[in-house]
CSV table of C-alpha atoms in Angstrom, one decimal:
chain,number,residue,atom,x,y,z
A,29,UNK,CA,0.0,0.0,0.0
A,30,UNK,CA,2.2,2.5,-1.5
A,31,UNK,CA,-0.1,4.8,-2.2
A,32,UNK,CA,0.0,3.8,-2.4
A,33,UNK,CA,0.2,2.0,-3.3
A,34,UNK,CA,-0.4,3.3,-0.9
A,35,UNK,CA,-1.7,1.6,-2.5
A,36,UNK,CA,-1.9,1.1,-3.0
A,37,UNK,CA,-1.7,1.9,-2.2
A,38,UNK,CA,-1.4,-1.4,-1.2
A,39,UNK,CA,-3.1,-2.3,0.5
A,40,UNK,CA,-4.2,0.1,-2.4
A,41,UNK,CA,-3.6,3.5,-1.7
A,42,UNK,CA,-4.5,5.2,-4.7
A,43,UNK,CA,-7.1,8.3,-4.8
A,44,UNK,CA,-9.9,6.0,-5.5
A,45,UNK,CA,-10.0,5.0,-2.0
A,46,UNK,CA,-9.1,8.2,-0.8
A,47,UNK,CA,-12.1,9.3,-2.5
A,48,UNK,CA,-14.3,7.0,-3.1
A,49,UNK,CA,-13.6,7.3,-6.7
A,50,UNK,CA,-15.6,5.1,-9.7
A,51,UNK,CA,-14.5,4.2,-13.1
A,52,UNK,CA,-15.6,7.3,-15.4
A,53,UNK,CA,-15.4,7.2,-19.7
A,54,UNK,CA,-11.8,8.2,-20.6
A,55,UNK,CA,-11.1,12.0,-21.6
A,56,UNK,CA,-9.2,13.6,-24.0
A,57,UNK,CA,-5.7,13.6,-24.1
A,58,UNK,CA,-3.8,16.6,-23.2
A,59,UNK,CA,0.0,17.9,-23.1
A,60,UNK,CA,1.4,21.0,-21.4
A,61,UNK,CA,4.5,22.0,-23.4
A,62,UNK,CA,4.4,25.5,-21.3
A,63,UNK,CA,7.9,26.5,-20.4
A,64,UNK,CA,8.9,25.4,-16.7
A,65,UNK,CA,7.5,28.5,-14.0
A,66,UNK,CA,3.8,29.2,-16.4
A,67,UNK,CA,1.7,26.7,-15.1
A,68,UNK,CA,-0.1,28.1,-12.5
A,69,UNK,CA,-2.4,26.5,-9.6
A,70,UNK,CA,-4.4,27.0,-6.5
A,71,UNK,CA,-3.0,30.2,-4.9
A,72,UNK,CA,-1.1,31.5,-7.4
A,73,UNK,CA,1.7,28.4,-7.2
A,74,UNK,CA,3.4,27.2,-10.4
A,75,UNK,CA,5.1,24.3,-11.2
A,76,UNK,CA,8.1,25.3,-12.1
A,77,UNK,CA,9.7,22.6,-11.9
A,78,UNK,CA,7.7,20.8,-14.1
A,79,UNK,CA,8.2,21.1,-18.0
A,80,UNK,CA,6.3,19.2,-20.9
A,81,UNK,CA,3.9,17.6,-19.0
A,82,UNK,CA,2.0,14.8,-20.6
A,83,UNK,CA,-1.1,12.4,-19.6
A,84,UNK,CA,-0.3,8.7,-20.4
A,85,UNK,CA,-3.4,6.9,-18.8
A,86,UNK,CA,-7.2,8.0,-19.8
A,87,UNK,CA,-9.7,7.1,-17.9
A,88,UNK,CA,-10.3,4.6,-14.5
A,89,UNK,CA,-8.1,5.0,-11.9
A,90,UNK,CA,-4.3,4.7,-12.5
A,91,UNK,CA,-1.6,5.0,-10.3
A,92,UNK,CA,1.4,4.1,-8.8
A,93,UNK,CA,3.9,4.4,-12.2
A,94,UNK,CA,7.0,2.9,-11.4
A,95,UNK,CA,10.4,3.1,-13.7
A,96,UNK,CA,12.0,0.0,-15.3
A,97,UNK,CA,16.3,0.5,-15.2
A,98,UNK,CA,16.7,2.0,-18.4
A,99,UNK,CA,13.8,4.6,-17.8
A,100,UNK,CA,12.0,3.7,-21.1
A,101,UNK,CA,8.8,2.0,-19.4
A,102,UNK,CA,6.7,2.4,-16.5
A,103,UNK,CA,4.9,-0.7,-14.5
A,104,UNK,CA,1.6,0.4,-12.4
A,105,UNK,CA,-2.0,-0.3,-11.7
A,106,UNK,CA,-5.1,0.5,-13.1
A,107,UNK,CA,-9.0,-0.2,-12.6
A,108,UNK,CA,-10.5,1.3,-16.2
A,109,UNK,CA,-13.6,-0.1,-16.9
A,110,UNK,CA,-12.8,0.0,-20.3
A,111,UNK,CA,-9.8,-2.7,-20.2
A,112,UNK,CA,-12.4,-5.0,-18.5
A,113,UNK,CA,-11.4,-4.6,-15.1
A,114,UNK,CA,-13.8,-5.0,-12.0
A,115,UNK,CA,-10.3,-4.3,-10.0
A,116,UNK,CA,-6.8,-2.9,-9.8
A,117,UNK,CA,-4.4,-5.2,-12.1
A,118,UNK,CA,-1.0,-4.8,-13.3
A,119,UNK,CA,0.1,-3.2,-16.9
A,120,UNK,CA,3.2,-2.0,-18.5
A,121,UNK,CA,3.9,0.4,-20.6
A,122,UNK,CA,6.2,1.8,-23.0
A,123,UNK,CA,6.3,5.6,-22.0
A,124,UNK,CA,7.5,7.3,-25.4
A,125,UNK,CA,5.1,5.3,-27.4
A,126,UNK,CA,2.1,5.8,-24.5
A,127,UNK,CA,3.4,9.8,-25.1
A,128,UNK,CA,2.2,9.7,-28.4
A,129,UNK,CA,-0.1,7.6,-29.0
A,130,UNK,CA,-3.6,8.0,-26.4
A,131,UNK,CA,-5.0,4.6,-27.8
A,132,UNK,CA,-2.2,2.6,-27.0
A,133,UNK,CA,-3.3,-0.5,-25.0
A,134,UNK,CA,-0.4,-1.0,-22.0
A,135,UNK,CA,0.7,-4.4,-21.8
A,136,UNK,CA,-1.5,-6.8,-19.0
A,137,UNK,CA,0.9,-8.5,-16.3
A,138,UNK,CA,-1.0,-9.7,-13.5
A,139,UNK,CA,-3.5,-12.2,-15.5
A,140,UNK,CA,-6.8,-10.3,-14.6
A,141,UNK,CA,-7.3,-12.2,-11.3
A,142,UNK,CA,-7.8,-11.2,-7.5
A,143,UNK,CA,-6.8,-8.0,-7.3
A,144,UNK,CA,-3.3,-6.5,-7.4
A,145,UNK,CA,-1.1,-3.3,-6.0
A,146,UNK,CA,2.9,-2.1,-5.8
A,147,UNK,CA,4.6,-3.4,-9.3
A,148,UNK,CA,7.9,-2.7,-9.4
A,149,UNK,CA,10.4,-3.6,-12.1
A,150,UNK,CA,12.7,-6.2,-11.4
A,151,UNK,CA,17.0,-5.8,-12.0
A,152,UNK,CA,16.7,-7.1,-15.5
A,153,UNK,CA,14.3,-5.1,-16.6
A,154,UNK,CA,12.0,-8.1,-17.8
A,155,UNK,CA,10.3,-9.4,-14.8
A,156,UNK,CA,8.0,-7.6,-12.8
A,157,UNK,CA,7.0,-7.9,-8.7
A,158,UNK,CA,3.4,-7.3,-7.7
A,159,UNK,CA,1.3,-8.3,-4.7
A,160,UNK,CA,-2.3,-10.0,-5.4
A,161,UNK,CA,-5.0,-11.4,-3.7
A,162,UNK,CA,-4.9,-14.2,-6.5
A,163,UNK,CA,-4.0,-17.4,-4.6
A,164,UNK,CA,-7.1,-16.5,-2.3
A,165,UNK,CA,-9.5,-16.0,-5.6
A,166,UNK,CA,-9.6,-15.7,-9.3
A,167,UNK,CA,-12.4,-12.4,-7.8
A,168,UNK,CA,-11.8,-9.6,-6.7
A,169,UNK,CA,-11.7,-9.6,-2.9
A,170,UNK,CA,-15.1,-7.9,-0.8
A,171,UNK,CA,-14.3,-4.5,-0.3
A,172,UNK,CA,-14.6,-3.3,3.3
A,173,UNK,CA,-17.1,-0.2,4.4
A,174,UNK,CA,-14.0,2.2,3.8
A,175,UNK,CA,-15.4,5.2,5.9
A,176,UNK,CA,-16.0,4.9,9.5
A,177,UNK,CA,-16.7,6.8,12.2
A,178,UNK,CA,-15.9,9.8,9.4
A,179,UNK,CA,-12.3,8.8,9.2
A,180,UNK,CA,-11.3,7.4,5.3
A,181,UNK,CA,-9.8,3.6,5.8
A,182,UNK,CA,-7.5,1.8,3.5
A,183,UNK,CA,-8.1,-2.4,2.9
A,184,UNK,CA,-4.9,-4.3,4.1
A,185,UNK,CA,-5.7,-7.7,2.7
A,186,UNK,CA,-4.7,-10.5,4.4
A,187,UNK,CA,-4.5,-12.6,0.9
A,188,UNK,CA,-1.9,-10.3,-0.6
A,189,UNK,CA,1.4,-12.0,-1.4
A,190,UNK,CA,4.5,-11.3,-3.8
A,191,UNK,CA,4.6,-12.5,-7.8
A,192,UNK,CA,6.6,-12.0,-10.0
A,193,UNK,CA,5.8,-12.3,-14.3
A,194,UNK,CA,7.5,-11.3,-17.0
A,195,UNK,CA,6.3,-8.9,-19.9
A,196,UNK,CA,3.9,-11.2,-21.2
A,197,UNK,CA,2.5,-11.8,-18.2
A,198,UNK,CA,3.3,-15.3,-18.3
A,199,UNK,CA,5.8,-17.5,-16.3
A,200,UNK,CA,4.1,-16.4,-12.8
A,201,UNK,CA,6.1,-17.3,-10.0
A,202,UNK,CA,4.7,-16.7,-5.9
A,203,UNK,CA,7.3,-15.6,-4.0
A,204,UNK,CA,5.7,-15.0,-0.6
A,205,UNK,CA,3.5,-17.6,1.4
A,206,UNK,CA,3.2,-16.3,4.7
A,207,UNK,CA,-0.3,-15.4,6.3
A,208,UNK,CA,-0.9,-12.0,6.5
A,209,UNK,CA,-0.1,-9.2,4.1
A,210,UNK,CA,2.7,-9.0,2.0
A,211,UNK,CA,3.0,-6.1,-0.7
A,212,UNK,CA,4.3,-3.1,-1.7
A,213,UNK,CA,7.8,-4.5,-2.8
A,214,UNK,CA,10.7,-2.6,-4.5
A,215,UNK,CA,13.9,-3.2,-5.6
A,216,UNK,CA,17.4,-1.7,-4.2
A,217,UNK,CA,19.7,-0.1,-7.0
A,218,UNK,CA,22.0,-3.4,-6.9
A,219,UNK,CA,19.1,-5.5,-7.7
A,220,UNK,CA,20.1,-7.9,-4.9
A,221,UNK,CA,17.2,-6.9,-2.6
A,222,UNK,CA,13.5,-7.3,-2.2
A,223,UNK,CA,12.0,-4.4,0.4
A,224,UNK,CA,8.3,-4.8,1.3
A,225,UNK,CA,5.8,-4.1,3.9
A,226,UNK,CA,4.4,-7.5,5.8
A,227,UNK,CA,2.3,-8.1,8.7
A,228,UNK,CA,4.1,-11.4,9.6
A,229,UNK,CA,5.2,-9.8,12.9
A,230,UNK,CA,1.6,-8.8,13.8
A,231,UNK,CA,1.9,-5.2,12.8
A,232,UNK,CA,2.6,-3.5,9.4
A,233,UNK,CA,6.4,-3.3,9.2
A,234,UNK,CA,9.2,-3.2,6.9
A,235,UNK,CA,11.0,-6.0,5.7
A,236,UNK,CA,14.0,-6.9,3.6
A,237,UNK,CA,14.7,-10.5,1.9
A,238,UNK,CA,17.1,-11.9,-1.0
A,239,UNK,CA,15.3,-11.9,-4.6
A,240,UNK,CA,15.1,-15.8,-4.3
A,241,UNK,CA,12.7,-14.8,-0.7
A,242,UNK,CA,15.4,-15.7,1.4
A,243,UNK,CA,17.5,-14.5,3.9
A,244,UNK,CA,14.5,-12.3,5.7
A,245,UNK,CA,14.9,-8.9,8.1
A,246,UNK,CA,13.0,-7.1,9.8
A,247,UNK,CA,14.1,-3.4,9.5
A,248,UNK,CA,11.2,-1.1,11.1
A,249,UNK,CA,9.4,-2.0,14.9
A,250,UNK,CA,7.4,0.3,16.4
A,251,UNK,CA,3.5,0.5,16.3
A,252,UNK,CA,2.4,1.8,13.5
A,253,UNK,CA,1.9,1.4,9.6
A,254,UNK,CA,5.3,1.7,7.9
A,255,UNK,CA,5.1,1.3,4.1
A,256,UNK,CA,5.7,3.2,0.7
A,257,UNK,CA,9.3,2.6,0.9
A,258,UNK,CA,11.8,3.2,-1.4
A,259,UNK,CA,15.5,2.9,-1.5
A,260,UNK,CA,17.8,5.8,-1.8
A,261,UNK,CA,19.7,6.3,-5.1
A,262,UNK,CA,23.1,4.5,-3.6
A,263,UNK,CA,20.8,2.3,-1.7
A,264,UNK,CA,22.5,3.1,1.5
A,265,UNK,CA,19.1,4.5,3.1
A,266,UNK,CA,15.6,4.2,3.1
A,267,UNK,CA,12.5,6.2,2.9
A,268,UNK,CA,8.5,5.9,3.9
A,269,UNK,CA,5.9,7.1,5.3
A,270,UNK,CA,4.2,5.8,8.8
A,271,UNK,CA,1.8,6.1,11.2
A,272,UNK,CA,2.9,6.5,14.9
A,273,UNK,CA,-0.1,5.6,17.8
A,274,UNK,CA,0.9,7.5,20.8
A,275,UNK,CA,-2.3,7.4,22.9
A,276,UNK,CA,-4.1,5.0,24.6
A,277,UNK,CA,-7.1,6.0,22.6
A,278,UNK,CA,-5.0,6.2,19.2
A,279,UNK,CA,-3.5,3.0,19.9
A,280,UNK,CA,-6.4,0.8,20.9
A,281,UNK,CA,-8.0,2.2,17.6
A,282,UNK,CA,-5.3,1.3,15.3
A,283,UNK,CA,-4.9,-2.3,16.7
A,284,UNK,CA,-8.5,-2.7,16.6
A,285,UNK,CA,-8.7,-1.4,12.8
A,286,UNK,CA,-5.4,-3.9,11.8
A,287,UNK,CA,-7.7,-6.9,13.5
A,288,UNK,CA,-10.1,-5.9,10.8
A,289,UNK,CA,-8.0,-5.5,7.8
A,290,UNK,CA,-7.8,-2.0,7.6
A,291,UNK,CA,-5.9,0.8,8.5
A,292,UNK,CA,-6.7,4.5,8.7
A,293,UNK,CA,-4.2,7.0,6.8
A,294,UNK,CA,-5.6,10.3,8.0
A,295,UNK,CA,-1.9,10.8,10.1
A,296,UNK,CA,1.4,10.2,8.4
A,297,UNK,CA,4.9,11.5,8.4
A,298,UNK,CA,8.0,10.9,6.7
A,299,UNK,CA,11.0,8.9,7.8
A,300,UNK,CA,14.5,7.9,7.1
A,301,UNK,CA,16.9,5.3,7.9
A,302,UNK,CA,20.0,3.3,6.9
A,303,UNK,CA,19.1,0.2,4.2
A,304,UNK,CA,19.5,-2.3,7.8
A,305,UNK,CA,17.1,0.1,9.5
A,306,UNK,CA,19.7,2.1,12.0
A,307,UNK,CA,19.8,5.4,12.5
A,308,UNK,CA,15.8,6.3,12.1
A,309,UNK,CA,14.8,9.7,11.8
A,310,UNK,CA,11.5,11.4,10.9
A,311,UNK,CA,12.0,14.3,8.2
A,312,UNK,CA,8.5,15.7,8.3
A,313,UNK,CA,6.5,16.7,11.0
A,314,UNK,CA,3.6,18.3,9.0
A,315,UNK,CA,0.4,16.2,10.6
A,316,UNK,CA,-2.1,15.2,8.7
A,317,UNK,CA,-1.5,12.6,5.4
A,318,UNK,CA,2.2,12.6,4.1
A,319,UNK,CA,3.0,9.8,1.9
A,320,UNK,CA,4.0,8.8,-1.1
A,321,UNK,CA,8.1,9.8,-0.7
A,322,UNK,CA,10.3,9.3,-2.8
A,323,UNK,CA,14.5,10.3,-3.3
A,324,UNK,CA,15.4,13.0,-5.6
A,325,UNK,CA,18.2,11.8,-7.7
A,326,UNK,CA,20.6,13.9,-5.8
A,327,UNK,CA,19.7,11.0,-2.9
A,328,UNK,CA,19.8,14.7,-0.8
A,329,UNK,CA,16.1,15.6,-1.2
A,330,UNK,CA,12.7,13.7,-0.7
A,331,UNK,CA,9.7,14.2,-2.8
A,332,UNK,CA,6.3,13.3,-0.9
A,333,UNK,CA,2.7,14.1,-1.4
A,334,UNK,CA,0.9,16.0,1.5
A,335,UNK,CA,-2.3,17.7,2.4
A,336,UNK,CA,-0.9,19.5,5.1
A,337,UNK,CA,-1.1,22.9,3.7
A,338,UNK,CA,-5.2,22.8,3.1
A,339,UNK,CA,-7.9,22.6,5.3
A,340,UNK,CA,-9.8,20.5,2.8
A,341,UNK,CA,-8.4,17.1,3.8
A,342,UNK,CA,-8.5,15.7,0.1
A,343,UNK,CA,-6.4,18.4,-1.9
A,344,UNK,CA,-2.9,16.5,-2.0
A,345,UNK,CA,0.0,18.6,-3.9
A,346,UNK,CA,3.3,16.9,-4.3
A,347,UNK,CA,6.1,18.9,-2.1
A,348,UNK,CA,10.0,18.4,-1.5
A,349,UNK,CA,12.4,18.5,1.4
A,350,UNK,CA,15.6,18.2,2.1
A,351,UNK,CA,16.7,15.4,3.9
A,352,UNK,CA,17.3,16.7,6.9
A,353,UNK,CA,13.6,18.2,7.4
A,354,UNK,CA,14.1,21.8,6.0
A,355,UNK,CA,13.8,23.7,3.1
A,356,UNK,CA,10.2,22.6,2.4
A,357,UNK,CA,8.9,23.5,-1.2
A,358,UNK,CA,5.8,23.0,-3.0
A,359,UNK,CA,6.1,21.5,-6.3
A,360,UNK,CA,2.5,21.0,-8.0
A,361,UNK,CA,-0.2,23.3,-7.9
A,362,UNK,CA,-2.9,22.1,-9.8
A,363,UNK,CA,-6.0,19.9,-9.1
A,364,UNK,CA,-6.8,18.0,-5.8
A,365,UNK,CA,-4.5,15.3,-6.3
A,366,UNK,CA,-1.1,14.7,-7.0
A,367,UNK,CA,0.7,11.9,-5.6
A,368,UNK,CA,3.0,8.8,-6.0
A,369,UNK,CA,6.0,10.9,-7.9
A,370,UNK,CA,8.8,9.0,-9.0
A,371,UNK,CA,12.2,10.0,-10.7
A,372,UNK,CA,13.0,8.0,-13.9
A,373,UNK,CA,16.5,6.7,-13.1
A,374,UNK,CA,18.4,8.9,-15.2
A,375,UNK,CA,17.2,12.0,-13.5
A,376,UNK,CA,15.6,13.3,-16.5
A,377,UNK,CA,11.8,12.5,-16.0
A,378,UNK,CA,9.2,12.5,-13.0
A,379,UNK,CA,6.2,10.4,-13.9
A,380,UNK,CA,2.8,10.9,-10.9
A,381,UNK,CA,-0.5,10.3,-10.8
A,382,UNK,CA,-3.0,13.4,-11.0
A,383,UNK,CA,-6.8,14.2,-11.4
A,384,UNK,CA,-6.0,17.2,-13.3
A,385,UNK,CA,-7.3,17.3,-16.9
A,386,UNK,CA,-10.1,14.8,-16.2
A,387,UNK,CA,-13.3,16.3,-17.7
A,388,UNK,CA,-15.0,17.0,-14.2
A,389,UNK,CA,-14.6,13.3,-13.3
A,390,UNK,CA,-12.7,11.4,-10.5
A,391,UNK,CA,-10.3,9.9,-12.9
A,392,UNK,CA,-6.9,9.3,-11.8
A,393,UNK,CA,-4.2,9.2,-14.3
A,394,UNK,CA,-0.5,9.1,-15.2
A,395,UNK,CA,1.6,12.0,-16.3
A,396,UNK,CA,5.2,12.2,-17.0
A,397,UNK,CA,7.4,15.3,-17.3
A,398,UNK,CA,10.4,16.8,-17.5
A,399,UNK,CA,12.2,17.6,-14.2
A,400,UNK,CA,13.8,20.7,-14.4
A,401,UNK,CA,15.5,21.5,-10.7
C-alpha cells in the first residue's frame, strides 16, 4: 500500500479509496508543453519545476507508475472499466510510445485475477514484482465499508502476497506464502534486494529479503503502519511514510482497525533510515497525510505528497524536502490530487498520478514530465 500503493496503495492506496472514486469514460488527451514557471495553480503556485507535462493513462483510476532501469517504461496499476477490469491489475507500458499515442493499450501482467497493487520492475528489466490477492480468488476480494466513524480507511488484505511475471505476463512465479499481508515490494539499485511491507510480525512493518525470498529482516518495529518505501539512489538509506499511535485511545483504535484488515491513513509522516534500519529519523513533521516519498536523484532531497497545507483534507500537492527536514517546497499546484511521484533513473523524468485534466470526473491518471531543478 504504497499509495499507495499506498496503495496502494497497497493495500491500495491510490485516490480511489481516498475518494471513493468510480470508473468514469476516458477524456481527451492533453499535453502542457508550457515553459517550466507558467503553469499556474491554486493560490497562485506554479510548477516550475515541471516542464512538458504529458497524460499517459485515460480514464479509470491509475496510479502508482514505477520506472523499469533503463527509464523507457513504467509498470503500475489500473482499474478502467474500459480494459475489462472490476479491480486494480497490473500493466506496463512503453512511456514514449504511451506519449504519443492515447490509444495505446499498455501491456497486461497480473493475469486479470484477485486484485493486485505495488509493481515494481525487477533488475533485469524483464520481470515484474506485484502483490495480489490471486491465490485466495480468481475475484476480486469484498471490499470493506471504507469510511467509518468519518475517518477514510484503507483495505490491508490479508491474501496479498508477492509475484513476479515477465512482460507477457506469463511465467508467474509466488514468491511470498506467509499469512498476512505482504506487498508493496521494490527493488534496491544493486538489484540484490526485495523491500516490502508485511504483517508477519503482527503489525505493518518493513521487511528486507534476498530476490530468491530468502535471507529475511526485519528493519522497522514500532507501532504503527510503515510502508511506501523506497531505497535511496546508492541504496545506502531508506525512505516511507508511517503512522505512529501515541495514545491510549489512538493505539487501541489502530490495533483494533489492523484486526479488521484496515488501516486509517488520516496521520502520516516521513522517515528515514540506513538500508538495515539504523539510525531512524522522521523528516517531516507536517500532521495530517504525508506519503507517497520518494529520493530526488541527488539521494539529498525527498519528494512526498501532502495535504498539510489545506484545510480540505482531500487536496494533495506533491512537495520536497531536504533530507534533513528543512527547506520545504511545494512543487505541484494544480488539481486535488497529485501523488506517487517517482524520478525516472536517469534523473531526466518525473512520472505521478493526478486528477487534473479529467473532464470534471474522479479519474486518476498518469503523467510524465520533465524535471527541471
Amino acid at each position: 500500500m504504497k499509495i499507495r500503493s499506498f496503495l496502494p496503495i497497497l493495500f491500495f492506496a491510490t485516490a480511489s479509496l481516498l475518494f471513493g472514486q468510480s470508473p468514469h469514460a476516458g477524456t481527451k488527451p492533453t499535453t502542457h508543453s508550457q515553459q517550466p514557471g507558467l503553469r499556474q495553480g491554486f493560490g497562485g503556485q506554479t510548477e516550475k519545476h515541471l516542464k512538458n507535462i504529458r497524460q499517459l493513462t485515460f480514464g479509470g483510476d491509475n496510479a502508482e507508475a514505477y520506472w523499469s532501469p533503463n527509464s523507457k517504461w513504467l509498470t503500475f496499476q489500473s482499474n478502467n472499466a474500459a480494459w475489462g477490469l472490476h479491480c486494480d491489475q497490473i500493466f506496463a507500458m512503453e512511456v514514449g510510445t504511451a506519449a504519443k499515442n492515447p490509444s495505446y493499450k499498455p501491456l497486461p501482467i497480473s493475469g486479470g485475477k484477485g486484485r493486485t497493487t505495488c509493481s515494481f520492475f525487477m533488475p533485469d528489466g524483464k520481470h515484474i514484482i506485484f502483490a495480489s490477492t490471486m491465490s485466495a480468488a480468481d475475484t476480486c476480494p469484498p471490499t470493506p465499508n471504507l469510511r467509518q466513524g468519518g475517518k477514510y480507511l484503507w483495505p490491508v488484505y490479508d491474501s496479498y502476497d508477492l509475484y513476479i511475471a515477465d512482460l507477457n505476463g506469463k511465467n508467474v512465479k509466488r514468491l511470498t506464502d506467509t499469512p498476512g499481508y505482504d506487498a508493496e515490494a521494490v527493488l534496491s539499485p544493486k538489484g540484490d534486494k526485495i523491500l516490502f511491507t508485511s504483517t508477519r510480525s503482527g503489525d505493518l512493518e518493513l521487511w528486507t529479503m534476498d530476490l530468491d525470498g530468502k535471507n529475511l529482516k526485519q528493519i522497522t518495529f514500532d507501532l504503527g503502519y510503515d510502508g511506501g518505501a523506497f531505497f535511496s539512489p546508492d541504496g545506502s538509506k531508506i525512505v516511507f511514510r508511517a503512522s505512529r499511535p501515541k495514545t491510549d485511545t489512538e493505539i487501541n483504535e489502530y490495533r483494533e482497525l489492523l484486526s479488521q484488515g484496515l488501516v486509517a491513513p488520516t496521520n502520516m509522516e516521513i522517515y528515514v533510515c540506513n538500508a538495515d534500519g539504523s539510525n531512524m529519523r522522521q523528516i517531516t513533521n507536517l500532521g495530517k497525510a504525508n506519503w507517497a516519498p520518494y529520493f530526488h536523484p541527488s539521494g539529498k532531497k525527498i519528494i512526498f505528497s501532502s495535504n498539510h497545507h489545506s484545510d480540505r483534507g482531500y487536496d494533495f500537492q506533491l512537495f520536497m524536502i531536504n533530507e534533513d527536514g528543512t527547506g520545504l517546497e511545494q512543487i505541484t499546484a494544480e488539481s486535488i490530487f497529485n501523488s506517487f511521484p517517482m524520478f525516472s533513473p536517469d534523473g531526466k523524468k518525473i512520472a505521478f498520478s493526478s486528477n487534473r485534466d479529467n473532464g470534471g470526473t474522479r479519474d486518476t491518471n498518469v503523467f510524465l514530465a520533465d524535471w527541471v531543478d
